[in-house]
Each structure stands twice: as structure tokens, then as C-alpha cells.
mmCIF file of C-alpha atoms and ligand atoms in Angstrom:
data_model
loop_
_atom_site.group_PDB
_atom_site.id
_atom_site.type_symbol
_atom_site.label_atom_id
_atom_site.label_comp_id
_atom_site.label_asym_id
_atom_site.label_seq_id
_atom_site.Cartn_x
_atom_site.Cartn_y
_atom_site.Cartn_z
ATOM 1 C CA MET Q 1 0.000 0.000 0.000
ATOM 2 C CA LYS Q 2 1.697 3.099 -1.357
ATOM 3 C CA LEU Q 3 0.620 5.579 1.333
ATOM 4 C CA LEU Q 4 1.763 3.366 4.219
ATOM 5 C CA GLU Q 5 5.042 2.645 2.411
ATOM 6 C CA GLU Q 6 5.703 6.382 2.088
ATOM 7 C CA LYS Q 7 4.824 6.968 5.736
ATOM 8 C CA VAL Q 8 7.155 4.147 6.905
ATOM 9 C CA LEU Q 9 10.032 5.499 4.812
ATOM 10 C CA LYS Q 10 9.483 9.106 5.925
ATOM 11 C CA GLU Q 11 8.484 8.731 9.572
ATOM 12 C CA GLY Q 12 9.524 5.217 10.619
ATOM 13 C CA ILE Q 13 12.595 4.879 12.835
ATOM 14 C CA ALA Q 14 14.798 1.802 12.624
ATOM 15 C CA VAL Q 15 15.820 1.260 16.265
ATOM 16 C CA ASN Q 16 18.222 -1.499 15.275
ATOM 17 C CA GLU Q 17 18.400 -4.331 12.701
ATOM 18 C CA ASN Q 18 15.228 -5.912 14.080
ATOM 19 C CA ILE Q 19 12.876 -3.264 15.424
ATOM 20 C CA LEU Q 20 11.048 -0.536 13.546
ATOM 21 C CA LYS Q 21 9.394 2.264 15.524
ATOM 22 C CA VAL Q 22 6.221 3.732 14.095
ATOM 23 C CA ASP Q 23 5.090 5.631 17.185
ATOM 24 C CA GLY Q 24 4.233 8.771 15.226
ATOM 25 C CA PHE Q 25 1.391 7.254 13.200
ATOM 26 C CA ILE Q 26 0.506 3.725 14.460
ATOM 27 C CA ASN Q 27 1.726 2.716 17.924
ATOM 28 C CA HIS Q 28 1.595 5.850 20.076
ATOM 29 C CA GLN Q 29 0.022 8.594 18.023
ATOM 30 C CA ILE Q 30 -2.534 7.450 15.443
ATOM 31 C CA ASP Q 31 -3.130 9.054 12.064
ATOM 32 C CA PRO Q 32 -6.917 8.566 11.600
ATOM 33 C CA GLU Q 33 -6.948 9.357 7.884
ATOM 34 C CA LEU Q 34 -4.200 6.790 7.303
ATOM 35 C CA MET Q 35 -6.088 4.237 9.437
ATOM 36 C CA LYS Q 36 -9.225 4.823 7.357
ATOM 37 C CA MET Q 37 -7.294 4.103 4.157
ATOM 38 C CA ILE Q 38 -5.606 1.061 5.712
ATOM 39 C CA GLY Q 39 -9.079 -0.271 6.625
ATOM 40 C CA GLU Q 40 -10.362 0.342 3.102
ATOM 41 C CA ASP Q 41 -7.356 -1.428 1.603
ATOM 42 C CA PHE Q 42 -7.892 -4.544 3.779
ATOM 43 C CA ALA Q 43 -11.649 -4.455 3.063
ATOM 44 C CA GLU Q 44 -11.002 -4.367 -0.684
ATOM 45 C CA HIS Q 45 -8.395 -7.115 -0.490
ATOM 46 C CA PHE Q 46 -10.535 -9.505 1.562
ATOM 47 C CA LYS Q 47 -13.951 -8.750 0.046
ATOM 48 C CA ASN Q 48 -16.413 -11.496 -1.020
ATOM 49 C CA GLN Q 49 -14.787 -14.193 1.100
ATOM 50 C CA GLY Q 50 -17.629 -14.862 3.498
ATOM 51 C CA ILE Q 51 -15.811 -13.250 6.429
ATOM 52 C CA THR Q 52 -18.056 -12.876 9.500
ATOM 53 C CA LYS Q 53 -15.716 -11.191 11.998
ATOM 54 C CA ILE Q 54 -12.455 -9.282 12.270
ATOM 55 C CA ILE Q 55 -10.090 -10.337 15.069
ATOM 56 C CA THR Q 56 -7.158 -8.364 16.408
ATOM 57 C CA ILE Q 57 -4.809 -8.356 19.368
ATOM 58 C CA GLU Q 58 -4.801 -5.473 21.832
ATOM 59 C CA SER Q 59 -3.632 -2.799 21.652
ATOM 60 C CA SER Q 60 -1.900 -1.649 18.463
ATOM 61 C CA GLY Q 61 -4.052 -3.782 16.174
ATOM 62 C CA ILE Q 62 -7.289 -2.163 17.335
ATOM 63 C CA ALA Q 63 -7.228 1.038 15.250
ATOM 64 C CA PRO Q 64 -6.587 -0.580 11.841
ATOM 65 C CA ALA Q 65 -8.831 -3.550 12.667
ATOM 66 C CA LEU Q 66 -11.666 -1.227 13.680
ATOM 67 C CA MET Q 67 -11.424 0.698 10.411
ATOM 68 C CA THR Q 68 -11.425 -2.602 8.498
ATOM 69 C CA ALA Q 69 -14.435 -3.861 10.453
ATOM 70 C CA TYR Q 70 -16.242 -0.557 9.932
ATOM 71 C CA THR Q 71 -15.620 -0.601 6.179
ATOM 72 C CA MET Q 72 -16.696 -4.252 5.906
ATOM 73 C CA ASN Q 73 -19.665 -3.701 8.238
ATOM 74 C CA LEU Q 74 -18.528 -6.553 10.487
ATOM 75 C CA PRO Q 75 -17.985 -6.902 14.243
ATOM 76 C CA LEU Q 76 -14.499 -6.576 15.679
ATOM 77 C CA LEU Q 77 -13.244 -9.006 18.320
ATOM 78 C CA ILE Q 78 -10.243 -7.956 20.426
ATOM 79 C CA LEU Q 79 -8.057 -10.685 21.877
ATOM 80 C CA LYS Q 80 -7.022 -9.579 25.345
ATOM 81 C CA LYS Q 81 -3.555 -9.906 26.789
ATOM 82 C CA SER Q 82 -3.354 -10.743 30.458
ATOM 83 C CA PRO Q 83 -0.362 -11.639 32.603
ATOM 84 C CA SER Q 84 -2.437 -13.985 34.792
ATOM 85 C CA LYS Q 85 -2.619 -17.709 34.212
ATOM 86 C CA VAL Q 86 -5.953 -18.079 35.983
ATOM 87 C CA LEU Q 87 -8.011 -20.657 34.140
ATOM 88 C CA ASN Q 88 -11.487 -19.572 33.195
ATOM 89 C CA GLU Q 89 -13.917 -22.033 31.655
ATOM 90 C CA ASN Q 90 -15.722 -19.282 29.721
ATOM 91 C CA MET Q 91 -12.501 -18.231 28.011
ATOM 92 C CA TYR Q 92 -10.312 -19.726 25.307
ATOM 93 C CA GLN Q 93 -6.729 -19.096 26.419
ATOM 94 C CA THR Q 94 -3.255 -19.554 24.984
ATOM 95 C CA ILE Q 95 0.290 -18.413 25.816
ATOM 96 C CA VAL Q 96 2.138 -16.157 23.379
ATOM 97 C CA THR Q 97 5.737 -14.942 23.470
ATOM 98 C CA SER Q 98 6.018 -11.217 22.847
ATOM 99 C CA TYR Q 99 8.524 -10.280 20.153
ATOM 100 C CA THR Q 100 9.220 -6.761 21.381
ATOM 101 C CA LYS Q 101 9.115 -7.448 25.112
ATOM 102 C CA GLY Q 102 10.759 -10.875 25.138
ATOM 103 C CA SER Q 103 8.199 -12.081 27.704
ATOM 104 C CA SER Q 104 5.073 -14.229 27.566
ATOM 105 C CA TYR Q 105 1.460 -13.282 27.988
ATOM 106 C CA GLU Q 106 -1.875 -15.041 28.039
ATOM 107 C CA LEU Q 107 -4.140 -14.297 25.079
ATOM 108 C CA THR Q 108 -7.834 -14.702 25.847
ATOM 109 C CA LEU Q 109 -11.097 -14.838 23.936
ATOM 110 C CA ALA Q 110 -14.532 -15.118 25.537
ATOM 111 C CA SER Q 111 -16.111 -18.301 24.183
ATOM 112 C CA HIS Q 112 -19.609 -16.823 23.708
ATOM 113 C CA LEU Q 113 -18.300 -14.264 21.195
ATOM 114 C CA ILE Q 114 -17.238 -16.781 18.529
ATOM 115 C CA ASN Q 115 -18.622 -20.021 17.154
ATOM 116 C CA ALA Q 116 -17.998 -22.714 14.538
ATOM 117 C CA GLN Q 117 -19.858 -20.732 11.848
ATOM 118 C CA ASP Q 118 -17.407 -17.830 12.074
ATOM 119 C CA HIS Q 119 -14.902 -17.224 9.281
ATOM 120 C CA VAL Q 120 -12.465 -14.628 10.573
ATOM 121 C CA LEU Q 121 -9.876 -12.195 9.289
ATOM 122 C CA ILE Q 122 -6.957 -11.539 11.659
ATOM 123 C CA ILE Q 123 -5.494 -8.008 11.550
ATOM 124 C CA ASP Q 124 -2.302 -6.964 13.345
ATOM 125 C CA ASP Q 125 0.177 -4.100 13.103
ATOM 126 C CA PHE Q 126 3.438 -6.080 12.692
ATOM 127 C CA LEU Q 127 4.476 -9.545 11.577
ATOM 128 C CA ALA Q 128 7.849 -10.665 12.952
ATOM 129 C CA ASN Q 129 8.100 -14.292 14.145
ATOM 130 C CA GLY Q 130 4.398 -14.930 13.716
ATOM 131 C CA GLU Q 131 3.839 -15.727 17.404
ATOM 132 C CA ALA Q 132 0.923 -13.321 17.902
ATOM 133 C CA ALA Q 133 -0.874 -14.465 14.727
ATOM 134 C CA THR Q 134 -0.259 -18.141 15.570
ATOM 135 C CA GLY Q 135 -1.680 -17.545 19.066
ATOM 136 C CA ALA Q 136 -4.773 -15.918 17.538
ATOM 137 C CA ILE Q 137 -5.162 -18.901 15.185
ATOM 138 C CA ARG Q 138 -4.955 -21.332 18.139
ATOM 139 C CA LEU Q 139 -7.827 -19.507 19.856
ATOM 140 C CA ILE Q 140 -9.924 -19.410 16.666
ATOM 141 C CA ARG Q 141 -9.376 -23.156 16.259
ATOM 142 C CA LYS Q 142 -10.425 -23.823 19.850
ATOM 143 C CA ALA Q 143 -13.752 -22.249 18.870
ATOM 144 C CA HIS Q 144 -13.868 -24.456 15.716
ATOM 145 C CA ALA Q 145 -14.102 -21.270 13.643
ATOM 146 C CA THR Q 146 -12.059 -20.842 10.440
ATOM 147 C CA VAL Q 147 -9.403 -18.331 9.345
ATOM 148 C CA ALA Q 148 -9.926 -16.423 6.087
ATOM 149 C CA GLY Q 149 -6.474 -14.862 6.207
ATOM 150 C CA ILE Q 150 -4.081 -12.617 8.057
ATOM 151 C CA GLY Q 151 -3.828 -8.905 7.235
ATOM 152 C CA ILE Q 152 -0.680 -7.134 8.414
ATOM 153 C CA LEU Q 153 0.273 -3.465 8.207
ATOM 154 C CA ILE Q 154 4.041 -3.969 8.353
ATOM 155 C CA GLU Q 155 5.743 -7.300 7.706
ATOM 156 C CA LYS Q 156 9.436 -7.676 8.413
ATOM 157 C CA SER Q 157 10.105 -10.132 5.616
ATOM 158 C CA PHE Q 158 13.621 -10.927 6.849
ATOM 159 C CA GLN Q 159 12.003 -12.584 9.887
ATOM 160 C CA PRO Q 160 10.235 -15.978 9.748
ATOM 161 C CA GLY Q 161 6.585 -15.025 10.467
ATOM 162 C CA ARG Q 162 5.233 -15.244 6.915
ATOM 163 C CA ALA Q 163 6.927 -18.582 6.192
ATOM 164 C CA LYS Q 164 5.607 -20.016 9.463
ATOM 165 C CA LEU Q 165 2.032 -19.010 8.649
ATOM 166 C CA GLU Q 166 2.203 -20.061 5.002
ATOM 167 C CA GLU Q 167 3.633 -23.471 5.965
ATOM 168 C CA GLN Q 168 0.456 -24.024 7.976
ATOM 169 C CA GLY Q 169 -1.604 -23.107 4.890
ATOM 170 C CA PHE Q 170 -2.633 -19.583 5.906
ATOM 171 C CA TYR Q 171 -2.873 -16.675 3.488
ATOM 172 C CA VAL Q 172 -0.948 -13.539 4.508
ATOM 173 C CA TYR Q 173 -1.468 -10.085 2.996
ATOM 174 C CA SER Q 174 0.934 -7.368 4.141
ATOM 175 C CA GLN Q 175 0.483 -3.740 3.164
ATOM 176 C CA VAL Q 176 4.185 -2.996 3.604
ATOM 177 C CA ARG Q 177 7.077 -5.452 3.496
ATOM 178 C CA VAL Q 178 10.350 -4.380 5.082
ATOM 179 C CA SER Q 179 13.341 -6.253 3.695
ATOM 180 C CA LYS Q 180 16.090 -4.620 5.767
ATOM 181 C CA LEU Q 181 16.524 -2.479 8.874
ATOM 182 C CA GLY Q 182 19.633 -0.878 10.332
ATOM 183 C CA ALA Q 183 20.837 2.415 11.784
ATOM 184 C CA GLY Q 184 19.154 4.950 9.495
ATOM 185 C CA ILE Q 185 18.228 2.212 7.009
ATOM 186 C CA ILE Q 186 14.717 1.108 6.072
ATOM 187 C CA GLU Q 187 14.441 -0.924 2.870
ATOM 188 C CA LEU Q 188 11.163 -2.131 1.428
ATOM 189 C CA THR Q 189 10.292 -4.911 -0.957
ATOM 190 C CA SER Q 190 7.124 -5.307 -3.038
HETATM 191 P P1 5GP Y 201 5.375 -11.725 16.177
HETATM 192 O O1 5GP Y 201 4.335 -12.263 17.102
HETATM 193 O O2 5GP Y 201 5.006 -11.848 14.723
HETATM 194 O O3 5GP Y 201 6.732 -12.227 16.482
HETATM 195 O O4 5GP Y 201 5.452 -10.168 16.494
HETATM 196 C C1 5GP Y 201 4.335 -9.376 16.202
HETATM 197 C C2 5GP Y 201 3.966 -8.504 17.360
HETATM 198 O O5 5GP Y 201 5.129 -7.943 17.979
HETATM 199 C C3 5GP Y 201 3.125 -7.366 16.860
HETATM 200 O O6 5GP Y 201 1.823 -7.497 17.386
HETATM 201 C C4 5GP Y 201 3.801 -6.103 17.358
HETATM 202 O O7 5GP Y 201 3.072 -5.581 18.438
HETATM 203 C C5 5GP Y 201 5.147 -6.535 17.874
HETATM 204 N N1 5GP Y 201 6.268 -6.193 16.965
HETATM 205 C C6 5GP Y 201 7.087 -7.071 16.316
HETATM 206 N N2 5GP Y 201 8.049 -6.435 15.657
HETATM 207 C C7 5GP Y 201 7.856 -5.123 15.870
HETATM 208 C C8 5GP Y 201 8.564 -3.933 15.430
HETATM 209 O O8 5GP Y 201 9.577 -3.964 14.702
HETATM 210 N N3 5GP Y 201 8.057 -2.745 15.841
HETATM 211 C C9 5GP Y 201 6.944 -2.648 16.644
HETATM 212 N N4 5GP Y 201 6.530 -1.422 16.976
HETATM 213 N N5 5GP Y 201 6.264 -3.744 17.087
HETATM 214 C C10 5GP Y 201 6.721 -4.962 16.689
#
């Protein structure tokens, strides 16, 4: 997506060879006009696929996922992160390792909000090792629902997330693919 590519190149900050900061327009401050266009791009890409719900992971996925859900006129489900390991029979739960924080968290989904008839689109801000998306898929499978695809704003294609998801047969659409990061270096691939 051209607009997001331009924004990443102009305003993104490569912290090191692995981490890209996009605090100015996605993670800390949000550019609503950009989010609207991101939502429209995902909606166009995933149209006519029988999708019943959008699913994202709190918190950075919420803005783009909401705009996608709004454009597609679908409900948005937010997977919650919680540090507690308290088992709850009304919740689907799974452990995910955080890429940026290097720690683990529990991802939860209330079981009454999803069922076997649901065909869902997962939206997240970044794809790195694919842990967050794989965790979301585990929860969706616990509900016997199906995955239409995974929509990502920024994929770091030098990391293994896409391959991991594709190996399991999932379709990944990324609006921006970063091929290289380094001090003052952000390179994109199409
Ligand atoms: P994964 O689960 O694919 O390893 O990592 C994806 C998650 O980690 C995303 O939800 C995002 O919050 C975070 N993340 C991974 N890489 C980056 C990065 O380079 N920059 C930022 N801001 N977040 C990242």
C-alpha cells in the first residue's frame, strides 16, 4: 500500500536491525486518515470471502482492525492480553511470546463471542516471528471457527513469520514489506 510505504520510509525509525518504531502514526500517536485508508485497503483485499468477523490483538491492532471492520460492516473481536494464568472455563486461552518485550502473555477470547460458523480475518500491526498471529489462530481453532487470512500493516520479511504461517496453509497479505533495517536504514520490498 503506497501511502503506508511512504509513511514508513518518511516517519519510521529503525531502532536497530530488528525493530522498527512507528510511534508517530501507528503505535503511540494514530493518524486517523491513514487508518481509514488502511481499513479500506484490507476491506477491498478480503472482500467477497464470506468473512463474518475481524479479530485483532490489543492494543496496536485495534485502530486498523476497527477501520477494516467498519468498512466491511462486520464486528471486531479484540483478543485480550493478560499476565495472569488463571483458568477460566468461559474463556479460550493460549500463551504467546512477545517479540518486542521478550516475555510471555496469556491471550484470551470469551467463548460466547465466537462459534464454529465464524470465518475470521486476523489483523495486526506487525508480523515478525508470527507468534501473535499463531496464538490468535490457536484460539480461533479452539472455537472451531475458520481463518480467512491474516492482514498485516508492516511485515518484516527478513524474519520468519510469513513462512511459518504459510507453511500451515494460511494466506498472509501485508500492506508494507520491510526487507532490511539498520541504523538509518529502512528498505522495502514489493
Ligand atoms: P510476532 O508475534 O510476529 O513475532 O510479532 C508481532 C507482534 O510484535 C506485533 O503485534 C507487534 O506488536 C510486535 N512487533 C514485532 N516487531 C515489531 C517492530 O519492529 N516494531 C513494533 N513497533 N512492534 C513490533
